[in-house]
Coordinates of C-alpha atoms in Angstrom, one line a residue:
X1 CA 144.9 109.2 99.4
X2 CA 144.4 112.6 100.6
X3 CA 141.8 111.8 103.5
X4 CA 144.7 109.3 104.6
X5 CA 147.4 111.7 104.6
X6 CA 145.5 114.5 106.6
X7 CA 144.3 111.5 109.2
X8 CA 147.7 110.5 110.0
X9 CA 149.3 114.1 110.9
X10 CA 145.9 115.1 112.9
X11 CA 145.9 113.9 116.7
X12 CA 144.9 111.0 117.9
X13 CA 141.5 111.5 119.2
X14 CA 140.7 113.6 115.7
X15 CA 141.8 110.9 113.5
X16 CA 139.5 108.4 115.6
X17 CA 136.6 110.4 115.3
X18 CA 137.5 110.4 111.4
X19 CA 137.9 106.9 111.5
X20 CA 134.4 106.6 112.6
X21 CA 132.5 109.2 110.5
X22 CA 133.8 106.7 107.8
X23 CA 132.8 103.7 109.5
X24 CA 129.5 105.2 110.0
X25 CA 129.6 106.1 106.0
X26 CA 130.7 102.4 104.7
X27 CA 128.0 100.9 107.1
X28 CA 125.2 103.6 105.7
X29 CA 126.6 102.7 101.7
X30 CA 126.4 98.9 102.6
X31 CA 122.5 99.5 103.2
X32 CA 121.5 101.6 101.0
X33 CA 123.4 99.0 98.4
X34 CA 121.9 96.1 100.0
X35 CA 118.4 97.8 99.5
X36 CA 118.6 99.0 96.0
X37 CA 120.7 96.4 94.5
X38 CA 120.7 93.0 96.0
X39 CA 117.1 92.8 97.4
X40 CA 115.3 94.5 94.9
X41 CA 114.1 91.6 93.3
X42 CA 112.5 90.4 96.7
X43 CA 110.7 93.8 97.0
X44 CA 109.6 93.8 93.2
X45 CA 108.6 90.6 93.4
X46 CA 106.4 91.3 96.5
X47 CA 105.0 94.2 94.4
X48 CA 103.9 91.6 92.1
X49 CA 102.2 89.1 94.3
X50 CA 99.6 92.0 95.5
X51 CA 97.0 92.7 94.2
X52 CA 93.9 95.4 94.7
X53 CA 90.1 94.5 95.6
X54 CA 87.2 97.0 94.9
X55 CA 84.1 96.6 97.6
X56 CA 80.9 98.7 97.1
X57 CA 80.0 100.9 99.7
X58 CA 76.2 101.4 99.9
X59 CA 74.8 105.1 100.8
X60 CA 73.1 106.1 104.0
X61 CA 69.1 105.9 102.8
X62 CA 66.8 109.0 102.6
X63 CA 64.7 109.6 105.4
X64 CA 60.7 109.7 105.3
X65 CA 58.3 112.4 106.4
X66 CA 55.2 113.7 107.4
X67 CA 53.6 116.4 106.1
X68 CA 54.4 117.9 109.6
X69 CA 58.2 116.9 109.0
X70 CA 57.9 114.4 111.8
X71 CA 60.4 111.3 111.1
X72 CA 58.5 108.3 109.6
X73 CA 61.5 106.5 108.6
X74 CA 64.9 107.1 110.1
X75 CA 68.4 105.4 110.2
X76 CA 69.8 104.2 113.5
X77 CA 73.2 103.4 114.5
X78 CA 74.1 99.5 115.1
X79 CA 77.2 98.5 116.9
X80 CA 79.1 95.0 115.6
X81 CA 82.1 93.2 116.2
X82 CA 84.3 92.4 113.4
X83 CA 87.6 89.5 113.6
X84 CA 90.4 90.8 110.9
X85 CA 92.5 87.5 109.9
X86 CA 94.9 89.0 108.7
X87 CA 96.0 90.1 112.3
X88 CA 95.7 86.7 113.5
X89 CA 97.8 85.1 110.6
X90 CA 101.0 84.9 113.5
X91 CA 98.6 83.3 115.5
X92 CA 97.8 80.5 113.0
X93 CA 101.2 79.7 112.5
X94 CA 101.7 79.4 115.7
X95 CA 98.8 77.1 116.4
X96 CA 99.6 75.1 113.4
X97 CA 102.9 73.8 114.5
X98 CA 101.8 72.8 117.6
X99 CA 98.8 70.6 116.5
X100 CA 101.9 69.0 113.4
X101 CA 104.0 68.5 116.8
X102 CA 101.4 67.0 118.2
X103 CA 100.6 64.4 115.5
X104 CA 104.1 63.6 114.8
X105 CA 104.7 63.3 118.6
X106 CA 101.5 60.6 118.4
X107 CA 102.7 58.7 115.5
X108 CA 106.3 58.5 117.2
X109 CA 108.1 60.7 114.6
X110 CA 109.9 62.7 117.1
X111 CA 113.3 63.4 116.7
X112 CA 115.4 60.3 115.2
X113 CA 117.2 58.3 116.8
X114 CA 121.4 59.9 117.0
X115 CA 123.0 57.0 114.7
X116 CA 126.0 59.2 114.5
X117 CA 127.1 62.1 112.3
X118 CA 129.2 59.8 109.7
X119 CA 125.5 58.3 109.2
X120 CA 123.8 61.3 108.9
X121 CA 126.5 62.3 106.6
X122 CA 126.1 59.9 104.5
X123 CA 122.7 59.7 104.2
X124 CA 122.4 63.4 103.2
X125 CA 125.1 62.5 100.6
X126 CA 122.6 59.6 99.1
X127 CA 119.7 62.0 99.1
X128 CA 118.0 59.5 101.5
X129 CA 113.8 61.1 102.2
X130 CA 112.9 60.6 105.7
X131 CA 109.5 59.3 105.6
X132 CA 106.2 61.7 105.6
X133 CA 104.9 62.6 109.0
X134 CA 102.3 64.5 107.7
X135 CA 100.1 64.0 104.3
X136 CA 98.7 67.5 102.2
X137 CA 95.9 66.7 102.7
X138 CA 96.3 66.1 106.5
X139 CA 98.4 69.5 106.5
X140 CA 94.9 71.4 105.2
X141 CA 93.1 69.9 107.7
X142 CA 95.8 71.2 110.2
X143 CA 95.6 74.4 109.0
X144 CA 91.8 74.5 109.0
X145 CA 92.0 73.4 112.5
X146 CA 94.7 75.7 113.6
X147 CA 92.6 78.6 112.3
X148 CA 89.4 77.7 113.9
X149 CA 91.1 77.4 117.3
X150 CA 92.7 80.8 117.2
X151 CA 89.5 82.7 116.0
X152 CA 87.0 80.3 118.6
X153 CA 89.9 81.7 121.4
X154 CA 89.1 85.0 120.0
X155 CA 85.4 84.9 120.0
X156 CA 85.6 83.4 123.8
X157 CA 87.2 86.6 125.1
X158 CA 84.6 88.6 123.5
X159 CA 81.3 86.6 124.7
X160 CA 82.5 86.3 128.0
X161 CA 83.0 90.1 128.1
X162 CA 79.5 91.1 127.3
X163 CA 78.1 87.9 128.6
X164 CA 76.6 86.7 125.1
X165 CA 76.6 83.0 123.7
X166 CA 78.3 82.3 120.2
X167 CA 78.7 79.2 118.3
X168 CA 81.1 79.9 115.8
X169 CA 80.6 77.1 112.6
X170 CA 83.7 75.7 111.1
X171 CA 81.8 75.6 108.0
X172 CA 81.2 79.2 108.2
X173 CA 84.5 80.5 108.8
X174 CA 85.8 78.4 106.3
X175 CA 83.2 79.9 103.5
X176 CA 84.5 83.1 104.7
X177 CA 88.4 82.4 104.5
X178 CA 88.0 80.8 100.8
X179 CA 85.8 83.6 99.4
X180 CA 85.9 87.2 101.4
X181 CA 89.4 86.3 103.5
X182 CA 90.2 90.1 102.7
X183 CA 87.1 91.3 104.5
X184 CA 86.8 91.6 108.2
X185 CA 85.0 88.6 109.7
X186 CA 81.5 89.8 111.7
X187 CA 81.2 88.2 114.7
X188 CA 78.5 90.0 117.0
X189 CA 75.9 92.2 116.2
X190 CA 72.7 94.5 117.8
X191 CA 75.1 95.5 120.3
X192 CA 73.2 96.9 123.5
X193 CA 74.6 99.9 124.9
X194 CA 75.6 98.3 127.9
X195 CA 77.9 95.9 126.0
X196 CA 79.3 98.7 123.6
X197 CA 80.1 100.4 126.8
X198 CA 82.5 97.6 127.7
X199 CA 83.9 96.8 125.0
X200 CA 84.7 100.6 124.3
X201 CA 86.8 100.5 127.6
X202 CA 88.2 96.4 127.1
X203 CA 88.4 95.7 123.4
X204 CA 91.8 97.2 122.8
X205 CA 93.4 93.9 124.4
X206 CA 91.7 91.5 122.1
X207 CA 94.1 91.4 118.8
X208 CA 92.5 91.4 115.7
X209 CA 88.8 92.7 117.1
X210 CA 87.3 96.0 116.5
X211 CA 83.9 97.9 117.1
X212 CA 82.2 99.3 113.7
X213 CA 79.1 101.3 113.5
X214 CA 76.7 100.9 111.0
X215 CA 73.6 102.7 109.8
X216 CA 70.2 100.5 109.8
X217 CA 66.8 101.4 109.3
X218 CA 64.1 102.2 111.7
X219 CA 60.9 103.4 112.2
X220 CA 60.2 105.5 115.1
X221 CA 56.1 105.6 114.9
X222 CA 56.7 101.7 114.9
X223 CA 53.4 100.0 112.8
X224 CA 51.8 103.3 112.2
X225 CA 51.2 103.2 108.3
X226 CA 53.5 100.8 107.7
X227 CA 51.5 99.5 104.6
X228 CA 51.6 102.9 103.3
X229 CA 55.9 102.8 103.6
X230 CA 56.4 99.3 103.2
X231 CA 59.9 97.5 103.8
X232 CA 63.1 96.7 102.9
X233 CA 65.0 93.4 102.1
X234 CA 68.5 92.7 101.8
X235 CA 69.5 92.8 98.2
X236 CA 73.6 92.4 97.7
X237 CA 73.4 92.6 93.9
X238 CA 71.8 95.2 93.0
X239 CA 73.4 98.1 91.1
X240 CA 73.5 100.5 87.8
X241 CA 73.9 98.3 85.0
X242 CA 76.6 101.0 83.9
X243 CA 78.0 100.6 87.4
X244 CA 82.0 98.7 87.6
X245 CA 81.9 95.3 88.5
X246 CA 83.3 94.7 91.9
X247 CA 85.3 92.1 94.2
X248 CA 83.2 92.2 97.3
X249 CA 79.8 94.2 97.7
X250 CA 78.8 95.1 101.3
X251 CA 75.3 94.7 102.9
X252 CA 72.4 96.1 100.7
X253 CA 68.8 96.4 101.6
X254 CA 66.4 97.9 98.8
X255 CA 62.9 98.8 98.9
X256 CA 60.4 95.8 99.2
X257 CA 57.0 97.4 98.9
X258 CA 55.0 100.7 99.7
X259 CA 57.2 104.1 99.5
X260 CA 60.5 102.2 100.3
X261 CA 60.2 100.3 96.7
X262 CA 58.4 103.4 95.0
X263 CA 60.8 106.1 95.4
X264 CA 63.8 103.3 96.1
X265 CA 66.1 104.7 93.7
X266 CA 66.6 108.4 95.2
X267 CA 66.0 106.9 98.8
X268 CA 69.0 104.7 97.7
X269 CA 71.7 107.2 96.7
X270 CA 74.3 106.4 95.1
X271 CA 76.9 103.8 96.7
X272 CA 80.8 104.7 97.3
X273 CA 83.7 102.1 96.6
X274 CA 86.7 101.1 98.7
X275 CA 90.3 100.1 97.2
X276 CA 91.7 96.9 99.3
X277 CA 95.2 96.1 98.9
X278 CA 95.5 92.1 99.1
X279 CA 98.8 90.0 99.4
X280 CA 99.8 87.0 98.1
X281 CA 98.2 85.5 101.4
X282 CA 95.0 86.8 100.6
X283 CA 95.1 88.5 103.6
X284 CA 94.3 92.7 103.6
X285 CA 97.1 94.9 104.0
X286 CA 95.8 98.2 103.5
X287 CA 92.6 100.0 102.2
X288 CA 91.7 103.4 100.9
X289 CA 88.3 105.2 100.3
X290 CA 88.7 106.0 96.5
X291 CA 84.6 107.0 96.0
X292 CA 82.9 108.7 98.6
X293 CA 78.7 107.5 99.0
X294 CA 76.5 109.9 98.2
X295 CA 73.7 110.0 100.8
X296 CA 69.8 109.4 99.1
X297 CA 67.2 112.1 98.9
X298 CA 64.6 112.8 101.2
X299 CA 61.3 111.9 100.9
X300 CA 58.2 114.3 102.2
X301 CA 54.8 113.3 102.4
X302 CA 51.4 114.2 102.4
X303 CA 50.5 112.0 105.6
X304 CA 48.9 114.0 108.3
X305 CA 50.6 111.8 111.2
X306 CA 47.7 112.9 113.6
X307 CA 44.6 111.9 111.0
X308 CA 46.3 108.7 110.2
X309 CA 46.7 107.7 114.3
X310 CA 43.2 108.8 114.8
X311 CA 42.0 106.1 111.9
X312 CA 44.5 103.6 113.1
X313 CA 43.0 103.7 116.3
X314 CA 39.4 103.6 114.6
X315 CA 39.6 100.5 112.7
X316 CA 41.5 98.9 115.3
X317 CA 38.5 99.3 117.9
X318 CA 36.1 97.9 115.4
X319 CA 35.2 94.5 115.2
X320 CA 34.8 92.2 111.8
X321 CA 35.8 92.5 108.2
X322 CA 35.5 96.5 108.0
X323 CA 38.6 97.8 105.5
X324 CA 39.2 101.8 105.5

């Protein structure tokens, strides 16, 4: 016992200090074995219980052209809302156990009457069941409840920011929490500027919420040739049939006539995938961007932009069955 033997010929104030650096030591050991030896099994175990989820990411589409390199067919930027559960999962549990307090509270199953601690004793010793307050199948419905209340509180703050009306569905959010819980819930779309303006500067005190931007298509001649580009149409299953199979696949539009179904494939370019790191929960705990989208190809045309206005404007002033 060295350490010992130097500590007690040292002063007073030195062998204190000593006294503490090995405090300090034994404390920092105790954790590091709590950690690696005595908990491990917890943290392993939590390992186990998640899990990752692969979401395709569709590519920005090609543009369109005239022959004069004027914009036929664009992208434009869309503002939405979008509700994260797994942020709100405090907030259930929160809710929940007030709306069980409340139906125990109704059906007079507060706390028991005090019949004395030799009674209590006792009955603990003969395994005695209180009777059930609350039914499984009553507890679903709780939680059902408790979650709908939380996210309609949610959705309230936000509509009477921007001065919108939403009806959220039960039925809806329900679909959403038994089949894409790890995806952000969209709550309001088409964003006008003035709204995105305020909830730039207000939606940082809403927990859970958050602004995304996504790319939609647009047409900045409006009509002009439009039977000549055609449409798109939302399509959520399409993909290479070599392509991995995935969890959740993101909104898709592909070509529904004219050029947009023609050349659809290289306006299409090739869609990206996301890594989503689930718990047990089924909640989302993290996500990473494992396969960049690789934007689709351009498309240039032959259409003379002022010849086919001119002709537009031609059959448009005459009157019966004509067809150019």
């Amino acid at each position: 016992m060295l350490v010992l033997d130097q500590l007690n010929k040292g002063e007073r104030g030195l062998r204190a200090l000593a006294w503490i650096g090995v405090f300090a030591f034994l404390t920092l050991f105790a954790g590091v074995a709590n950690i690696q030896v005595l908990s491990h099994r917890r943290y392993e175990q939590s390992l186990l219980t998640q899990s990752y989820k692969t979401v395709r990411v569709p590519a920005i589409r090609g543009k369109i052209y005239a022959r004069s390199n004027k914009v036929l067919a664009d992208n434009a930027s869309r503002f939405r809302v979008d509700l994260y559960l797994e942020e709100l999962s405090r907030d259930f549990t929160v809710e929940y156990r007030r709306l069980r307090a409340e139906v125990i509270r109704v059906r007079g199953g507060g706390k028991p009457a005090d019949d004395g601690i030799w009674a209590r004793f006792m009955a603990k010793l003969q395994h005695k069941k209180s009777p059930t307050l609350v039914t499984e199948e009553e507890t679903e419905m709780l939680w059902k409840q408790a979650r709908y209340n939380v996210v309609s509180n949610v959705i309230q703050q936000l509509t009477s920011r921007v001065g919108v009306r939403y009806e959220l569905s039960q039925k809806q959010l329900q679909n959403h929490w038994m089949q894409d819980r790890a995806l952000p819930f969209g709550v309001l779309s088409n964003l006008t500027p003035q709204q995105v303006a305020v909830l730039t500067e207000q939606i940082w005190s809403i927990r859970g919420v958050a602004m995304e931007r996504q790319p939609i298509r647009s047409y900045p001649q409006k009509t002009l040739a439009a039977h000549v580009l055609g449409y798109l149409r939302p399509d959520n299953n399409v993909g290479d049939e070599d392509e991995d199979p995935y969890d959740y696949r993101m909104r898709d539009f592909s070509g529904g006539t004219g050029l947009e179904a023609a050349f659809d494939r290289d306006l299409r370019g090739s869609a990206g995938a996301k890594r989503i790191l689930v718990n047990s929960g089924g909640y989302r705990v993290g996500e990473s961007m494992f396969s960049e989208p690789v934007p689709g190809k351009n498309l240039y045309t032959t259409i003379d932009l002022d010849v086919q206005i001119a002709a537009e404007k031609a059959l448009a002033s005459v009157n019966g069955d004509e067809r150019g």
